[in-house]
Short mmCIF file of C-alpha atoms in Angstrom, two decimals:
data_model
loop_
_atom_site.label_atom_id
_atom_site.label_comp_id
_atom_site.label_asym_id
_atom_site.label_seq_id
_atom_site.Cartn_x
_atom_site.Cartn_y
_atom_site.Cartn_z
CA MET C 1 123.64 127.39 114.93
CA PRO C 2 123.75 128.75 111.36
CA THR C 3 121.78 126.67 108.86
CA ASP C 4 124.90 126.25 106.70
CA ARG C 5 126.20 123.91 109.41
CA LEU C 6 123.36 121.43 109.11
CA THR C 7 124.46 117.82 109.00
CA MET C 8 123.79 115.67 105.95
CA ARG C 9 121.05 113.83 107.85
CA GLU C 10 119.36 117.11 108.77
CA ARG C 11 119.58 118.33 105.17
CA ALA C 12 118.19 115.00 103.95
CA ALA C 13 115.24 115.29 106.35
CA LEU C 14 114.40 118.77 105.08
CA LEU C 15 114.58 117.68 101.45
CA ALA C 16 112.49 114.56 102.08
CA LEU C 17 109.80 116.64 103.80
CA MET C 18 109.92 119.06 100.86
CA ALA C 19 109.43 116.24 98.35
CA GLU C 20 106.46 114.80 100.25
CA ALA C 21 105.01 118.28 100.95
CA ARG C 22 103.05 117.10 103.98
CA GLU C 23 103.40 116.05 107.58
CA LEU C 24 105.21 112.71 107.87
CA THR C 25 105.35 110.38 110.82
CA ASN C 26 108.71 108.77 111.48
CA ALA C 27 107.35 105.53 110.01
CA GLU C 28 106.31 107.35 106.83
CA LEU C 29 109.65 109.14 106.65
CA ARG C 30 111.45 105.81 106.94
CA THR C 31 109.33 104.39 104.10
CA ALA C 32 109.86 107.46 101.90
CA ALA C 33 113.54 108.17 102.58
CA GLY C 34 115.00 105.28 104.60
CA PHE C 35 115.54 107.05 107.93
CA THR C 36 113.71 108.71 110.82
CA LEU C 37 114.07 112.14 112.37
CA ASP C 38 114.62 111.90 116.09
CA GLY C 39 117.05 112.74 118.86
CA THR C 40 119.52 115.57 118.30
CA PRO C 41 118.73 116.12 114.59
CA ARG C 42 115.03 116.61 115.39
CA ARG C 43 115.73 118.99 118.25
CA ARG C 44 118.16 121.05 116.15
CA LEU C 45 115.69 121.45 113.29
CA ASN C 46 112.92 122.30 115.74
CA GLU C 47 115.10 124.87 117.52
CA GLN C 48 115.94 126.52 114.19
CA LYS C 49 112.23 126.59 113.35
CA LEU C 50 112.80 124.72 110.11
CA VAL C 51 110.60 121.78 111.12
CA THR C 52 107.71 121.39 113.52
CA SER C 53 107.34 118.04 115.27
CA ARG C 54 104.44 116.72 117.29
CA LYS C 55 103.98 113.55 119.26
CA VAL C 56 101.87 110.89 117.52
CA GLY C 57 101.54 107.89 119.78
CA ARG C 58 105.04 106.99 120.92
CA SER C 59 106.77 108.61 117.96
CA PHE C 60 106.80 111.97 116.16
CA ALA C 61 105.33 113.50 113.03
CA HIS C 62 107.23 116.26 111.24
CA GLU C 63 106.41 119.04 108.79
CA LEU C 64 108.36 121.86 107.13
CA THR C 65 107.72 125.37 108.41
CA ASP C 66 107.73 128.41 106.14
CA ASP C 67 111.38 128.88 107.14
CA GLY C 68 111.98 125.25 106.20
CA TRP C 69 110.53 125.84 102.74
CA ALA C 70 112.69 128.95 102.44
CA TRP C 71 115.78 126.89 103.35
CA CYS C 72 114.91 124.33 100.65
CA THR C 73 114.49 127.12 98.09
CA ALA C 74 117.88 128.58 99.00
CA GLU C 75 119.45 125.12 98.80
CA LEU C 76 118.61 124.96 95.08
CA SER C 77 121.53 127.30 94.42
CA ALA C 78 123.77 126.20 97.31
CA GLN C 79 127.20 124.65 96.90
CA ARG C 80 127.48 120.91 97.39
CA PRO C 81 128.36 120.21 101.05
CA ASP C 82 131.77 118.77 101.85
CA ARG C 83 131.79 114.99 102.15
CA ALA C 84 128.47 114.73 100.39
CA GLY C 85 129.55 111.52 98.71
CA TYR C 86 128.49 110.24 95.31
CA LEU C 87 124.78 110.13 96.06
CA GLY C 88 124.83 113.48 97.84
CA GLY C 89 126.68 115.04 94.93
CA ALA C 90 124.08 113.71 92.50
CA CYS C 91 121.32 115.04 94.78
CA TYR C 92 122.80 118.54 94.68
CA ALA C 93 123.20 118.36 90.91
CA LEU C 94 119.50 117.48 90.77
CA LEU C 95 118.66 120.39 93.08
CA ALA C 96 120.60 122.76 90.82
CA GLY C 97 118.60 121.53 87.82
CA LEU C 98 115.39 122.01 89.74
CA GLY C 99 116.54 125.50 90.67
CA ARG C 100 116.99 126.40 87.01
CA ARG C 101 113.47 125.21 86.25
CA VAL C 102 112.04 127.21 89.15
CA ALA C 103 113.90 130.33 88.00
CA ARG C 104 112.66 129.98 84.41
CA SER C 105 109.06 129.25 85.30
CA GLY C 106 108.63 131.68 88.17
CA GLN C 107 107.06 128.89 90.22
CA GLN C 108 107.51 128.25 93.91
CA LEU C 109 108.64 124.90 95.27
CA SER C 110 105.20 124.52 96.82
CA ASP C 111 103.74 124.71 93.29
CA ILE C 112 105.88 121.77 92.19
CA PHE C 113 105.70 119.59 95.27
CA GLN C 114 102.08 118.95 96.18
CA PRO C 115 100.85 116.59 98.90
CA ASP C 116 99.17 113.36 97.83
CA ALA C 117 95.60 113.63 99.16
CA GLY C 118 95.16 109.86 99.08
CA GLU C 119 98.24 109.28 101.22
CA GLN C 120 97.12 111.97 103.65
CA ILE C 121 93.69 110.38 104.01
CA ARG C 122 95.18 106.93 104.57
CA SER C 123 97.64 108.26 107.14
CA ALA C 124 94.92 110.16 108.99
CA TYR C 125 92.70 107.08 108.93
CA LEU C 126 95.44 104.93 110.46
CA ARG C 127 95.96 107.48 113.24
CA LEU C 128 92.25 107.56 114.06
CA ALA C 129 91.12 103.96 113.50
CA LYS C 130 90.85 101.82 116.63
CA GLY C 131 91.91 98.76 114.69
CA PRO C 132 92.25 97.30 111.19
CA GLY C 133 89.05 97.73 109.26
CA ALA C 134 87.45 100.04 111.86
CA TRP C 135 85.00 102.75 110.84
CA VAL C 136 86.12 106.37 111.17
CA GLY C 137 83.73 109.31 110.98
CA LEU C 138 84.42 111.87 108.30
CA ALA C 139 84.01 114.66 110.87
CA GLU C 140 87.03 113.27 112.78
CA LEU C 141 88.91 112.66 109.55
CA ARG C 142 88.46 116.23 108.33
CA GLU C 143 89.75 117.61 111.64
CA GLU C 144 92.86 115.46 111.26
CA LEU C 145 93.27 116.71 107.68
CA PHE C 146 93.34 120.37 108.69
CA GLY C 147 94.90 122.41 105.89
CA VAL C 148 93.79 120.07 103.07
CA SER C 149 91.00 121.60 101.02
CA ARG C 150 87.54 120.09 101.26
CA GLU C 151 87.43 119.81 97.47
CA ALA C 152 90.62 117.73 97.40
CA VAL C 153 89.40 115.44 100.19
CA ASP C 154 85.97 114.94 98.61
CA ALA C 155 87.41 114.16 95.18
CA GLU C 156 89.90 111.69 96.65
CA LEU C 157 87.27 109.97 98.80
CA GLU C 158 85.10 109.47 95.72
CA ARG C 159 88.06 108.02 93.83
CA MET C 160 89.10 105.80 96.74
CA ALA C 161 85.56 104.48 97.17
CA SER C 162 85.85 102.78 93.78
CA THR C 163 89.04 100.92 94.75
CA PRO C 164 89.12 97.51 96.45
CA GLY C 165 89.24 97.53 100.24
CA VAL C 166 87.96 101.10 100.72
CA HIS C 167 84.40 101.80 101.83
CA VAL C 168 82.73 105.20 102.18
CA GLN C 169 79.17 104.83 103.36
CA ALA C 170 76.26 106.51 105.09
CA GLU C 171 75.59 106.08 108.80
CA SER C 172 72.80 103.49 109.03
CA ASN C 173 71.34 105.08 112.16
CA GLN C 174 70.76 108.64 111.02
CA LYS C 175 69.47 109.64 114.47
CA THR C 176 73.00 109.35 115.88
CA LEU C 177 74.41 111.94 113.49
CA THR C 178 75.48 115.27 114.93
CA GLU C 179 75.49 118.57 113.07
CA ALA C 180 79.26 118.13 112.65
CA ASP C 181 78.72 114.67 111.12
CA ARG C 182 76.18 116.05 108.64
CA ALA C 183 78.41 119.00 107.73
CA ALA C 184 81.37 116.68 107.14
CA ALA C 185 79.48 114.26 104.88
CA VAL C 186 80.83 113.69 101.40
CA ARG C 187 78.23 113.65 98.64
CA PHE C 188 78.50 111.42 95.60
CA GLY C 189 76.36 108.80 93.92
CA GLY C 190 73.28 110.72 95.05
CA ASP C 191 73.98 109.99 98.74
CA GLU C 192 75.53 111.65 101.76
CA ARG C 193 78.20 109.45 103.29
CA HIS C 194 79.60 109.85 106.78
CA LEU C 195 82.02 106.97 107.44
CA LEU C 196 85.28 105.65 106.03
CA MET C 197 86.72 102.17 106.40
CA ILE C 198 89.96 100.90 104.87
CA GLU C 199 90.54 97.19 105.08
CA ALA C 200 93.87 95.97 106.43
CA GLU C 201 96.34 95.28 103.64
#
C-alpha cells in the first residue's frame, strides 16, 4: 500500500513518534498523544517498515525506522490530507512551518526532535523493576537503554539523583558485583554507584 494512503490515525502515530524521538510503549503513546497503536494500523506501519514494534509485557512498544523518519521529513511539504478536520489542518500548517525552518537551517528532523533521557531512564526502570521502589542494576538499565549515549545517561542519572524520590547508590556488598556491574557504574560525588531506585509516585 502506498504511503500516501495512510489513514489519519497512522499519520498521527508517525508524527507522535517523531515528536518523542524514542521508543514508546502503547501506554506512553496514549499519555503523549491520546491513542495507542495496535491492530490493523500497527500491522500496516510495520509491513511498510515505517515503524518497528516489539512486545513489552502484554502490549507493544513502537519506534520510527529510518524510513519512518524519511516519511515524516517528506510530510513537511505534503498537501493536507482530505478530511483532516480543523485540528488536522492546523497540524499540517504547523508541519509546513517546521519544513520552512528545516530548509533554512539545513538541519535534520532528528536534530530538532531529541529524546528526553530522563523519560527514557524512567521508562526503562519501570520495565525492569519488579515492583514499586525496587532496585535495578545499572548494568541492566544500560542494556535496556541501548542507543542512548553513556554520557547522556550518566549526566541524567546525576541530575535525577538530586531530585526527590530518586536514589542512585553503590552496592553495599561489593563482593556481589560482576565485571559488567563495575563497568556500568556511574561516577559522581566521588563514588561509583551501581543501583537505581525510583519511588512510586
